[in-house]
Amino acid sequence: MTEISKLAAAFAPHEELAAALLPHAFAADDGSHDAAHLIRVWKNAARIQAEEGSEARLLAAAVLLHDCVSVEKNSPLRTQASRLAAEKATGILKDLGWGTDEIAAVAHAILTHSFSANIPPETLEAKILQDADRLDAIGMVGAARCFYIAGRMGSGLYDPLDPLAEARALDDKAFAIDHFETKLFRLADGFKTEAGRRLAHEREQRLRDVLAMMLDEI
């Protein structure tokens, strides 16, 4: 069994679709947007979809391809990442013989999932993908990803003289824990589904606990 086949099994009951899409789906050198991220987002999406409904095949394709174009967090193209991914996904699904309406639905979900793009999701699949992806940015995994990305970007963990930015401007490009306030704590209130909102508030509390424990230690 190949590595792709093993990974595809995590996307049951859409293993065949996953096997076709995974070779195009993620950047191998980015541990915050890798196969593990896709699997977590799929688990989040499936959990929300079980309560909210939606077309599962379209949702699976959108999850699998939502990060198919890799753009670093500090790139000037960051706000265009979801548009670029939607365009690439459109071509991939065309090559697989998908219909125009299905492709448009998947592309819309990918386009609107991004916080940076700031485009409202209009379909249930798009709302679920956005919620599922944002769930991976908060909670324990969200904290781990935040510190991982900070290291990747060459940022410090915190300002040693003013970790809570009480007498300075927040700067999440310089200090990892500044990102908690500039973005991560803002995510929970923007969830689009009832199931997603419930999960988000649980995970946000975990994220706040991580910050509180870190502040206690420093």
JSON list of C-alpha atoms in Angstrom, two decimals:
[
{"chain": "A", "resi": 1, "resn": "MET", "atom": "CA", "xyz": [0.00, 0.00, 0.00]},
{"chain": "A", "resi": 2, "resn": "THR", "atom": "CA", "xyz": [1.37, 3.41, -0.98]},
{"chain": "A", "resi": 3, "resn": "GLU", "atom": "CA", "xyz": [1.64, 6.38, 1.38]},
{"chain": "A", "resi": 4, "resn": "ILE", "atom": "CA", "xyz": [-1.18, 8.13, -0.52]},
{"chain": "A", "resi": 5, "resn": "SER", "atom": "CA", "xyz": [-3.41, 5.06, -0.15]},
{"chain": "A", "resi": 6, "resn": "LYS", "atom": "CA", "xyz": [-2.75, 4.98, 3.59]},
{"chain": "A", "resi": 7, "resn": "LEU", "atom": "CA", "xyz": [-3.58, 8.67, 3.93]},
{"chain": "A", "resi": 8, "resn": "ALA", "atom": "CA", "xyz": [-6.67, 8.33, 1.75]},
{"chain": "A", "resi": 9, "resn": "ALA", "atom": "CA", "xyz": [-8.15, 5.83, 4.19]},
{"chain": "A", "resi": 10, "resn": "ALA", "atom": "CA", "xyz": [-8.49, 8.67, 6.71]},
{"chain": "A", "resi": 11, "resn": "PHE", "atom": "CA", "xyz": [-11.04, 10.34, 4.42]},
{"chain": "A", "resi": 12, "resn": "ALA", "atom": "CA", "xyz": [-13.53, 7.45, 4.48]},
{"chain": "A", "resi": 13, "resn": "PRO", "atom": "CA", "xyz": [-16.00, 7.02, 2.90]},
{"chain": "A", "resi": 14, "resn": "HIS", "atom": "CA", "xyz": [-14.29, 9.13, 0.19]},
{"chain": "A", "resi": 15, "resn": "GLU", "atom": "CA", "xyz": [-11.06, 7.15, -0.05]},
{"chain": "A", "resi": 16, "resn": "GLU", "atom": "CA", "xyz": [-11.12, 6.97, -3.86]},
{"chain": "A", "resi": 17, "resn": "LEU", "atom": "CA", "xyz": [-11.59, 10.72, -4.17]},
{"chain": "A", "resi": 18, "resn": "ALA", "atom": "CA", "xyz": [-8.87, 11.34, -1.59]},
{"chain": "A", "resi": 19, "resn": "ALA", "atom": "CA", "xyz": [-6.43, 9.07, -3.45]},
{"chain": "A", "resi": 20, "resn": "ALA", "atom": "CA", "xyz": [-7.00, 11.14, -6.60]},
{"chain": "A", "resi": 21, "resn": "LEU", "atom": "CA", "xyz": [-6.67, 14.52, -4.90]},
{"chain": "A", "resi": 22, "resn": "LEU", "atom": "CA", "xyz": [-4.02, 14.05, -2.23]},
{"chain": "A", "resi": 23, "resn": "PRO", "atom": "CA", "xyz": [-1.07, 14.23, -4.69]},
{"chain": "A", "resi": 24, "resn": "HIS", "atom": "CA", "xyz": [-2.16, 17.83, -5.39]},
{"chain": "A", "resi": 25, "resn": "ALA", "atom": "CA", "xyz": [-3.34, 18.73, -1.91]},
{"chain": "A", "resi": 26, "resn": "PHE", "atom": "CA", "xyz": [-0.60, 20.09, 0.35]},
{"chain": "A", "resi": 27, "resn": "ALA", "atom": "CA", "xyz": [2.95, 21.37, 0.68]},
{"chain": "A", "resi": 28, "resn": "ALA", "atom": "CA", "xyz": [5.22, 18.66, 2.03]},
{"chain": "A", "resi": 29, "resn": "ASP", "atom": "CA", "xyz": [7.56, 21.13, 3.76]},
{"chain": "A", "resi": 30, "resn": "ASP", "atom": "CA", "xyz": [4.95, 23.01, 5.82]},
{"chain": "A", "resi": 31, "resn": "GLY", "atom": "CA", "xyz": [4.02, 21.24, 9.03]},
{"chain": "A", "resi": 32, "resn": "SER", "atom": "CA", "xyz": [1.08, 23.58, 9.64]},
{"chain": "A", "resi": 33, "resn": "HIS", "atom": "CA", "xyz": [-0.53, 22.81, 6.26]},
{"chain": "A", "resi": 34, "resn": "ASP", "atom": "CA", "xyz": [0.41, 19.18, 5.73]},
{"chain": "A", "resi": 35, "resn": "ALA", "atom": "CA", "xyz": [-1.45, 15.88, 5.47]},
{"chain": "A", "resi": 36, "resn": "ALA", "atom": "CA", "xyz": [-2.07, 15.89, 9.23]},
{"chain": "A", "resi": 37, "resn": "HIS", "atom": "CA", "xyz": [-3.78, 19.28, 8.92]},
{"chain": "A", "resi": 38, "resn": "LEU", "atom": "CA", "xyz": [-6.01, 17.98, 6.11]},
{"chain": "A", "resi": 39, "resn": "ILE", "atom": "CA", "xyz": [-7.01, 14.95, 8.17]},
{"chain": "A", "resi": 40, "resn": "ARG", "atom": "CA", "xyz": [-7.84, 17.11, 11.20]},
{"chain": "A", "resi": 41, "resn": "VAL", "atom": "CA", "xyz": [-9.89, 19.51, 9.06]},
{"chain": "A", "resi": 42, "resn": "TRP", "atom": "CA", "xyz": [-11.74, 16.56, 7.52]},
{"chain": "A", "resi": 43, "resn": "LYS", "atom": "CA", "xyz": [-12.54, 15.17, 10.97]},
{"chain": "A", "resi": 44, "resn": "ASN", "atom": "CA", "xyz": [-13.80, 18.60, 12.03]},
{"chain": "A", "resi": 45, "resn": "ALA", "atom": "CA", "xyz": [-15.85, 18.94, 8.85]},
{"chain": "A", "resi": 46, "resn": "ALA", "atom": "CA", "xyz": [-17.34, 15.47, 9.17]},
{"chain": "A", "resi": 47, "resn": "ARG", "atom": "CA", "xyz": [-18.31, 16.18, 12.77]},
{"chain": "A", "resi": 48, "resn": "ILE", "atom": "CA", "xyz": [-20.06, 19.40, 11.78]},
{"chain": "A", "resi": 49, "resn": "GLN", "atom": "CA", "xyz": [-21.61, 17.84, 8.67]},
{"chain": "A", "resi": 50, "resn": "ALA", "atom": "CA", "xyz": [-23.15, 15.07, 10.77]},
{"chain": "A", "resi": 51, "resn": "GLU", "atom": "CA", "xyz": [-25.20, 17.73, 12.57]},
{"chain": "A", "resi": 52, "resn": "GLU", "atom": "CA", "xyz": [-25.68, 20.33, 9.86]},
{"chain": "A", "resi": 53, "resn": "GLY", "atom": "CA", "xyz": [-26.02, 18.26, 6.65]},
{"chain": "A", "resi": 54, "resn": "SER", "atom": "CA", "xyz": [-24.47, 19.32, 3.28]},
{"chain": "A", "resi": 55, "resn": "GLU", "atom": "CA", "xyz": [-23.23, 17.43, 0.22]},
{"chain": "A", "resi": 56, "resn": "ALA", "atom": "CA", "xyz": [-20.47, 15.26, 1.65]},
{"chain": "A", "resi": 57, "resn": "ARG", "atom": "CA", "xyz": [-18.62, 14.60, -1.63]},
{"chain": "A", "resi": 58, "resn": "LEU", "atom": "CA", "xyz": [-18.34, 18.31, -2.39]},
{"chain": "A", "resi": 59, "resn": "LEU", "atom": "CA", "xyz": [-17.24, 18.98, 1.17]},
{"chain": "A", "resi": 60, "resn": "ALA", "atom": "CA", "xyz": [-14.58, 16.26, 0.99]},
{"chain": "A", "resi": 61, "resn": "ALA", "atom": "CA", "xyz": [-13.16, 17.69, -2.24]},
{"chain": "A", "resi": 62, "resn": "ALA", "atom": "CA", "xyz": [-13.11, 21.20, -0.77]},
{"chain": "A", "resi": 63, "resn": "VAL", "atom": "CA", "xyz": [-11.31, 19.99, 2.36]},
{"chain": "A", "resi": 64, "resn": "LEU", "atom": "CA", "xyz": [-8.75, 18.05, 0.34]},
{"chain": "A", "resi": 65, "resn": "LEU", "atom": "CA", "xyz": [-7.93, 20.96, -1.98]},
{"chain": "A", "resi": 66, "resn": "HIS", "atom": "CA", "xyz": [-8.37, 24.00, 0.27]},
{"chain": "A", "resi": 67, "resn": "ASP", "atom": "CA", "xyz": [-4.58, 24.36, 0.75]},
{"chain": "A", "resi": 68, "resn": "CYS", "atom": "CA", "xyz": [-3.48, 23.06, -2.66]},
{"chain": "A", "resi": 69, "resn": "VAL", "atom": "CA", "xyz": [-1.52, 26.28, -3.25]},
{"chain": "A", "resi": 70, "resn": "SER", "atom": "CA", "xyz": [1.06, 27.02, -0.57]},
{"chain": "A", "resi": 71, "resn": "VAL", "atom": "CA", "xyz": [1.64, 30.69, 0.32]},
{"chain": "A", "resi": 72, "resn": "GLU", "atom": "CA", "xyz": [3.76, 31.58, 3.34]},
{"chain": "A", "resi": 73, "resn": "LYS", "atom": "CA", "xyz": [2.16, 33.66, 6.09]},
{"chain": "A", "resi": 74, "resn": "ASN", "atom": "CA", "xyz": [4.57, 36.53, 5.47]},
{"chain": "A", "resi": 75, "resn": "SER", "atom": "CA", "xyz": [4.13, 36.56, 1.69]},
{"chain": "A", "resi": 76, "resn": "PRO", "atom": "CA", "xyz": [2.57, 39.61, -0.02]},
{"chain": "A", "resi": 77, "resn": "LEU", "atom": "CA", "xyz": [0.37, 37.10, -1.86]},
{"chain": "A", "resi": 78, "resn": "ARG", "atom": "CA", "xyz": [-1.10, 35.75, 1.40]},
{"chain": "A", "resi": 79, "resn": "THR", "atom": "CA", "xyz": [-4.52, 37.35, 0.83]},
{"chain": "A", "resi": 80, "resn": "GLN", "atom": "CA", "xyz": [-4.64, 35.68, -2.60]},
{"chain": "A", "resi": 81, "resn": "ALA", "atom": "CA", "xyz": [-3.90, 32.16, -1.36]},
{"chain": "A", "resi": 82, "resn": "SER", "atom": "CA", "xyz": [-7.49, 30.91, -1.33]},
{"chain": "A", "resi": 83, "resn": "ARG", "atom": "CA", "xyz": [-8.18, 32.39, -4.78]},
{"chain": "A", "resi": 84, "resn": "LEU", "atom": "CA", "xyz": [-5.09, 30.69, -6.19]},
{"chain": "A", "resi": 85, "resn": "ALA", "atom": "CA", "xyz": [-6.12, 27.41, -4.53]},
{"chain": "A", "resi": 86, "resn": "ALA", "atom": "CA", "xyz": [-9.66, 27.70, -5.93]},
{"chain": "A", "resi": 87, "resn": "GLU", "atom": "CA", "xyz": [-8.28, 28.25, -9.42]},
{"chain": "A", "resi": 88, "resn": "LYS", "atom": "CA", "xyz": [-5.94, 25.26, -9.15]},
{"chain": "A", "resi": 89, "resn": "ALA", "atom": "CA", "xyz": [-8.73, 23.09, -7.72]},
{"chain": "A", "resi": 90, "resn": "THR", "atom": "CA", "xyz": [-10.95, 24.03, -10.64]},
{"chain": "A", "resi": 91, "resn": "GLY", "atom": "CA", "xyz": [-8.38, 22.70, -13.09]},
{"chain": "A", "resi": 92, "resn": "ILE", "atom": "CA", "xyz": [-7.81, 19.50, -11.09]},
{"chain": "A", "resi": 93, "resn": "LEU", "atom": "CA", "xyz": [-11.51, 18.69, -10.89]},
{"chain": "A", "resi": 94, "resn": "LYS", "atom": "CA", "xyz": [-12.04, 19.48, -14.59]},
{"chain": "A", "resi": 95, "resn": "ASP", "atom": "CA", "xyz": [-9.34, 16.94, -15.42]},
{"chain": "A", "resi": 96, "resn": "LEU", "atom": "CA", "xyz": [-11.22, 14.40, -13.30]},
{"chain": "A", "resi": 97, "resn": "GLY", "atom": "CA", "xyz": [-14.42, 15.01, -15.27]},
{"chain": "A", "resi": 98, "resn": "TRP", "atom": "CA", "xyz": [-16.42, 16.84, -12.62]},
{"chain": "A", "resi": 99, "resn": "GLY", "atom": "CA", "xyz": [-19.42, 18.90, -13.71]},
{"chain": "A", "resi": 100, "resn": "THR", "atom": "CA", "xyz": [-19.41, 22.68, -13.90]},
{"chain": "A", "resi": 101, "resn": "ASP", "atom": "CA", "xyz": [-21.80, 23.22, -11.00]},
{"chain": "A", "resi": 102, "resn": "GLU", "atom": "CA", "xyz": [-19.92, 20.83, -8.71]},
{"chain": "A", "resi": 103, "resn": "ILE", "atom": "CA", "xyz": [-16.61, 22.47, -9.53]},
{"chain": "A", "resi": 104, "resn": "ALA", "atom": "CA", "xyz": [-18.06, 25.93, -8.86]},
{"chain": "A", "resi": 105, "resn": "ALA", "atom": "CA", "xyz": [-19.38, 24.77, -5.48]},
{"chain": "A", "resi": 106, "resn": "VAL", "atom": "CA", "xyz": [-16.00, 23.37, -4.44]},
{"chain": "A", "resi": 107, "resn": "ALA", "atom": "CA", "xyz": [-14.16, 26.44, -5.73]},
{"chain": "A", "resi": 108, "resn": "HIS", "atom": "CA", "xyz": [-16.48, 28.77, -3.78]},
{"chain": "A", "resi": 109, "resn": "ALA", "atom": "CA", "xyz": [-15.86, 26.84, -0.57]},
{"chain": "A", "resi": 110, "resn": "ILE", "atom": "CA", "xyz": [-12.10, 27.01, -1.08]},
{"chain": "A", "resi": 111, "resn": "LEU", "atom": "CA", "xyz": [-12.18, 30.69, -2.02]},
{"chain": "A", "resi": 112, "resn": "THR", "atom": "CA", "xyz": [-14.12, 31.70, 1.09]},
{"chain": "A", "resi": 113, "resn": "HIS", "atom": "CA", "xyz": [-12.48, 29.51, 3.71]},
{"chain": "A", "resi": 114, "resn": "SER", "atom": "CA", "xyz": [-9.56, 31.86, 4.30]},
{"chain": "A", "resi": 115, "resn": "PHE", "atom": "CA", "xyz": [-9.49, 34.42, 7.12]},
{"chain": "A", "resi": 116, "resn": "SER", "atom": "CA", "xyz": [-7.13, 36.56, 5.05]},
{"chain": "A", "resi": 117, "resn": "ALA", "atom": "CA", "xyz": [-9.40, 36.62, 1.99]},
{"chain": "A", "resi": 118, "resn": "ASN", "atom": "CA", "xyz": [-12.35, 37.97, 4.04]},
{"chain": "A", "resi": 119, "resn": "ILE", "atom": "CA", "xyz": [-15.01, 36.71, 1.58]},
{"chain": "A", "resi": 120, "resn": "PRO", "atom": "CA", "xyz": [-18.31, 35.51, 3.15]},
{"chain": "A", "resi": 121, "resn": "PRO", "atom": "CA", "xyz": [-19.21, 31.85, 2.49]},
{"chain": "A", "resi": 122, "resn": "GLU", "atom": "CA", "xyz": [-22.64, 31.49, 0.88]},
{"chain": "A", "resi": 123, "resn": "THR", "atom": "CA", "xyz": [-23.21, 27.72, 0.78]},
{"chain": "A", "resi": 124, "resn": "LEU", "atom": "CA", "xyz": [-23.43, 25.20, 3.59]},
{"chain": "A", "resi": 125, "resn": "GLU", "atom": "CA", "xyz": [-20.34, 23.37, 2.33]},
{"chain": "A", "resi": 126, "resn": "ALA", "atom": "CA", "xyz": [-18.40, 26.65, 2.33]},
{"chain": "A", "resi": 127, "resn": "LYS", "atom": "CA", "xyz": [-19.54, 27.49, 5.84]},
{"chain": "A", "resi": 128, "resn": "ILE", "atom": "CA", "xyz": [-18.57, 24.05, 7.12]},
{"chain": "A", "resi": 129, "resn": "LEU", "atom": "CA", "xyz": [-15.13, 24.18, 5.49]},
{"chain": "A", "resi": 130, "resn": "GLN", "atom": "CA", "xyz": [-14.45, 27.62, 6.95]},
{"chain": "A", "resi": 131, "resn": "ASP", "atom": "CA", "xyz": [-15.50, 26.46, 10.42]},
{"chain": "A", "resi": 132, "resn": "ALA", "atom": "CA", "xyz": [-13.56, 23.19, 10.16]},
{"chain": "A", "resi": 133, "resn": "ASP", "atom": "CA", "xyz": [-10.37, 24.94, 9.07]},
{"chain": "A", "resi": 134, "resn": "ARG", "atom": "CA", "xyz": [-10.64, 27.60, 11.77]},
{"chain": "A", "resi": 135, "resn": "LEU", "atom": "CA", "xyz": [-11.16, 24.95, 14.45]},
{"chain": "A", "resi": 136, "resn": "ASP", "atom": "CA", "xyz": [-7.64, 23.79, 13.62]},
{"chain": "A", "resi": 137, "resn": "ALA", "atom": "CA", "xyz": [-6.33, 27.29, 14.42]},
{"chain": "A", "resi": 138, "resn": "ILE", "atom": "CA", "xyz": [-7.59, 27.33, 18.00]},
{"chain": "A", "resi": 139, "resn": "GLY", "atom": "CA", "xyz": [-7.32, 24.92, 20.92]},
{"chain": "A", "resi": 140, "resn": "MET", "atom": "CA", "xyz": [-4.18, 22.93, 21.67]},
{"chain": "A", "resi": 141, "resn": "VAL", "atom": "CA", "xyz": [-3.44, 22.26, 18.01]},
{"chain": "A", "resi": 142, "resn": "GLY", "atom": "CA", "xyz": [-3.92, 25.94, 17.24]},
{"chain": "A", "resi": 143, "resn": "ALA", "atom": "CA", "xyz": [-1.35, 26.88, 19.87]},
{"chain": "A", "resi": 144, "resn": "ALA", "atom": "CA", "xyz": [1.10, 24.32, 18.51]},
{"chain": "A", "resi": 145, "resn": "ARG", "atom": "CA", "xyz": [0.62, 25.59, 14.96]},
{"chain": "A", "resi": 146, "resn": "CYS", "atom": "CA", "xyz": [1.06, 29.19, 16.11]},
{"chain": "A", "resi": 147, "resn": "PHE", "atom": "CA", "xyz": [4.44, 28.43, 17.70]},
{"chain": "A", "resi": 148, "resn": "TYR", "atom": "CA", "xyz": [5.48, 26.27, 14.75]},
{"chain": "A", "resi": 149, "resn": "ILE", "atom": "CA", "xyz": [4.74, 29.06, 12.28]},
{"chain": "A", "resi": 150, "resn": "ALA", "atom": "CA", "xyz": [6.48, 31.61, 14.48]},
{"chain": "A", "resi": 151, "resn": "GLY", "atom": "CA", "xyz": [9.62, 29.47, 14.38]},
{"chain": "A", "resi": 152, "resn": "ARG", "atom": "CA", "xyz": [9.27, 29.04, 10.63]},
{"chain": "A", "resi": 153, "resn": "MET", "atom": "CA", "xyz": [9.03, 32.82, 10.21]},
{"chain": "A", "resi": 154, "resn": "GLY", "atom": "CA", "xyz": [11.88, 33.53, 12.63]},
{"chain": "A", "resi": 155, "resn": "SER", "atom": "CA", "xyz": [9.70, 35.20, 15.28]},
{"chain": "A", "resi": 156, "resn": "GLY", "atom": "CA", "xyz": [10.30, 35.15, 19.03]},
{"chain": "A", "resi": 157, "resn": "LEU", "atom": "CA", "xyz": [7.92, 33.48, 21.46]},
{"chain": "A", "resi": 158, "resn": "TYR", "atom": "CA", "xyz": [7.15, 36.71, 23.34]},
{"chain": "A", "resi": 159, "resn": "ASP", "atom": "CA", "xyz": [8.51, 40.14, 24.21]},
{"chain": "A", "resi": 160, "resn": "PRO", "atom": "CA", "xyz": [10.60, 39.51, 27.34]},
{"chain": "A", "resi": 161, "resn": "LEU", "atom": "CA", "xyz": [9.96, 43.03, 28.69]},
{"chain": "A", "resi": 162, "resn": "ASP", "atom": "CA", "xyz": [6.24, 43.28, 27.87]},
{"chain": "A", "resi": 163, "resn": "PRO", "atom": "CA", "xyz": [4.74, 39.88, 26.93]},
{"chain": "A", "resi": 164, "resn": "LEU", "atom": "CA", "xyz": [1.12, 41.12, 27.07]},
{"chain": "A", "resi": 165, "resn": "ALA", "atom": "CA", "xyz": [1.80, 44.27, 25.05]},
{"chain": "A", "resi": 166, "resn": "GLU", "atom": "CA", "xyz": [0.61, 46.54, 27.83]},
{"chain": "A", "resi": 167, "resn": "ALA", "atom": "CA", "xyz": [2.88, 49.41, 26.79]},
{"chain": "A", "resi": 168, "resn": "ARG", "atom": "CA", "xyz": [3.52, 48.61, 23.12]},
{"chain": "A", "resi": 169, "resn": "ALA", "atom": "CA", "xyz": [1.61, 47.77, 19.96]},
{"chain": "A", "resi": 170, "resn": "LEU", "atom": "CA", "xyz": [0.84, 44.12, 19.31]},
{"chain": "A", "resi": 171, "resn": "ASP", "atom": "CA", "xyz": [3.21, 42.67, 16.71]},
{"chain": "A", "resi": 172, "resn": "ASP", "atom": "CA", "xyz": [2.53, 39.06, 15.76]},
{"chain": "A", "resi": 173, "resn": "LYS", "atom": "CA", "xyz": [5.30, 39.11, 13.16]},
{"chain": "A", "resi": 174, "resn": "ALA", "atom": "CA", "xyz": [7.81, 39.60, 15.97]},
{"chain": "A", "resi": 175, "resn": "PHE", "atom": "CA", "xyz": [6.21, 37.62, 18.83]},
{"chain": "A", "resi": 176, "resn": "ALA", "atom": "CA", "xyz": [4.19, 34.41, 18.67]},
{"chain": "A", "resi": 177, "resn": "ILE", "atom": "CA", "xyz": [1.83, 35.03, 21.59]},
{"chain": "A", "resi": 178, "resn": "ASP", "atom": "CA", "xyz": [0.81, 38.40, 20.13]},
{"chain": "A", "resi": 179, "resn": "HIS", "atom": "CA", "xyz": [-0.95, 36.35, 17.45]},
{"chain": "A", "resi": 180, "resn": "PHE", "atom": "CA", "xyz": [-3.35, 35.02, 20.07]},
{"chain": "A", "resi": 181, "resn": "GLU", "atom": "CA", "xyz": [-4.79, 38.54, 20.49]},
{"chain": "A", "resi": 182, "resn": "THR", "atom": "CA", "xyz": [-4.41, 39.80, 16.92]},
{"chain": "A", "resi": 183, "resn": "LYS", "atom": "CA", "xyz": [-6.19, 36.83, 15.36]},
{"chain": "A", "resi": 184, "resn": "LEU", "atom": "CA", "xyz": [-6.80, 33.58, 17.23]},
{"chain": "A", "resi": 185, "resn": "PHE", "atom": "CA", "xyz": [-9.07, 34.95, 19.96]},
{"chain": "A", "resi": 186, "resn": "ARG", "atom": "CA", "xyz": [-11.10, 36.71, 17.26]},
{"chain": "A", "resi": 187, "resn": "LEU", "atom": "CA", "xyz": [-11.99, 33.51, 15.42]},
{"chain": "A", "resi": 188, "resn": "ALA", "atom": "CA", "xyz": [-14.58, 31.90, 17.70]},
{"chain": "A", "resi": 189, "resn": "ASP", "atom": "CA", "xyz": [-17.17, 34.65, 17.25]},
{"chain": "A", "resi": 190, "resn": "GLY", "atom": "CA", "xyz": [-17.11, 34.33, 13.47]},
{"chain": "A", "resi": 191, "resn": "PHE", "atom": "CA", "xyz": [-18.15, 30.69, 13.08]},
{"chain": "A", "resi": 192, "resn": "LYS", "atom": "CA", "xyz": [-20.97, 30.08, 10.63]},
{"chain": "A", "resi": 193, "resn": "THR", "atom": "CA", "xyz": [-22.62, 26.87, 11.87]},
{"chain": "A", "resi": 194, "resn": "GLU", "atom": "CA", "xyz": [-24.17, 26.07, 15.23]},
{"chain": "A", "resi": 195, "resn": "ALA", "atom": "CA", "xyz": [-22.04, 22.95, 15.63]},
{"chain": "A", "resi": 196, "resn": "GLY", "atom": "CA", "xyz": [-18.93, 24.87, 14.67]},
{"chain": "A", "resi": 197, "resn": "ARG", "atom": "CA", "xyz": [-19.65, 27.64, 17.15]},
{"chain": "A", "resi": 198, "resn": "ARG", "atom": "CA", "xyz": [-20.06, 25.18, 20.00]},
{"chain": "A", "resi": 199, "resn": "LEU", "atom": "CA", "xyz": [-16.78, 23.45, 19.21]},
{"chain": "A", "resi": 200, "resn": "ALA", "atom": "CA", "xyz": [-15.03, 26.80, 18.73]},
{"chain": "A", "resi": 201, "resn": "HIS", "atom": "CA", "xyz": [-15.91, 28.11, 22.18]},
{"chain": "A", "resi": 202, "resn": "GLU", "atom": "CA", "xyz": [-14.64, 24.88, 23.76]},
{"chain": "A", "resi": 203, "resn": "ARG", "atom": "CA", "xyz": [-11.34, 25.14, 21.90]},
{"chain": "A", "resi": 204, "resn": "GLU", "atom": "CA", "xyz": [-10.93, 28.85, 22.48]},
{"chain": "A", "resi": 205, "resn": "GLN", "atom": "CA", "xyz": [-11.01, 28.19, 26.22]},
{"chain": "A", "resi": 206, "resn": "ARG", "atom": "CA", "xyz": [-8.21, 25.65, 25.77]},
{"chain": "A", "resi": 207, "resn": "LEU", "atom": "CA", "xyz": [-6.22, 28.27, 23.87]},
{"chain": "A", "resi": 208, "resn": "ARG", "atom": "CA", "xyz": [-6.76, 30.79, 26.67]},
{"chain": "A", "resi": 209, "resn": "ASP", "atom": "CA", "xyz": [-5.61, 28.15, 29.16]},
{"chain": "A", "resi": 210, "resn": "VAL", "atom": "CA", "xyz": [-2.42, 27.61, 27.14]},
{"chain": "A", "resi": 211, "resn": "LEU", "atom": "CA", "xyz": [-1.68, 31.34, 27.20]},
{"chain": "A", "resi": 212, "resn": "ALA", "atom": "CA", "xyz": [-2.43, 31.58, 30.93]},
{"chain": "A", "resi": 213, "resn": "MET", "atom": "CA", "xyz": [-0.11, 28.68, 31.73]},
{"chain": "A", "resi": 214, "resn": "MET", "atom": "CA", "xyz": [2.63, 30.14, 29.57]},
{"chain": "A", "resi": 215, "resn": "LEU", "atom": "CA", "xyz": [2.33, 33.53, 31.21]},
{"chain": "A", "resi": 216, "resn": "ASP", "atom": "CA", "xyz": [2.50, 31.89, 34.64]},
{"chain": "A", "resi": 217, "resn": "GLU", "atom": "CA", "xyz": [5.76, 30.21, 33.70]},
{"chain": "A", "resi": 218, "resn": "ILE", "atom": "CA", "xyz": [7.43, 33.28, 32.23]}
]
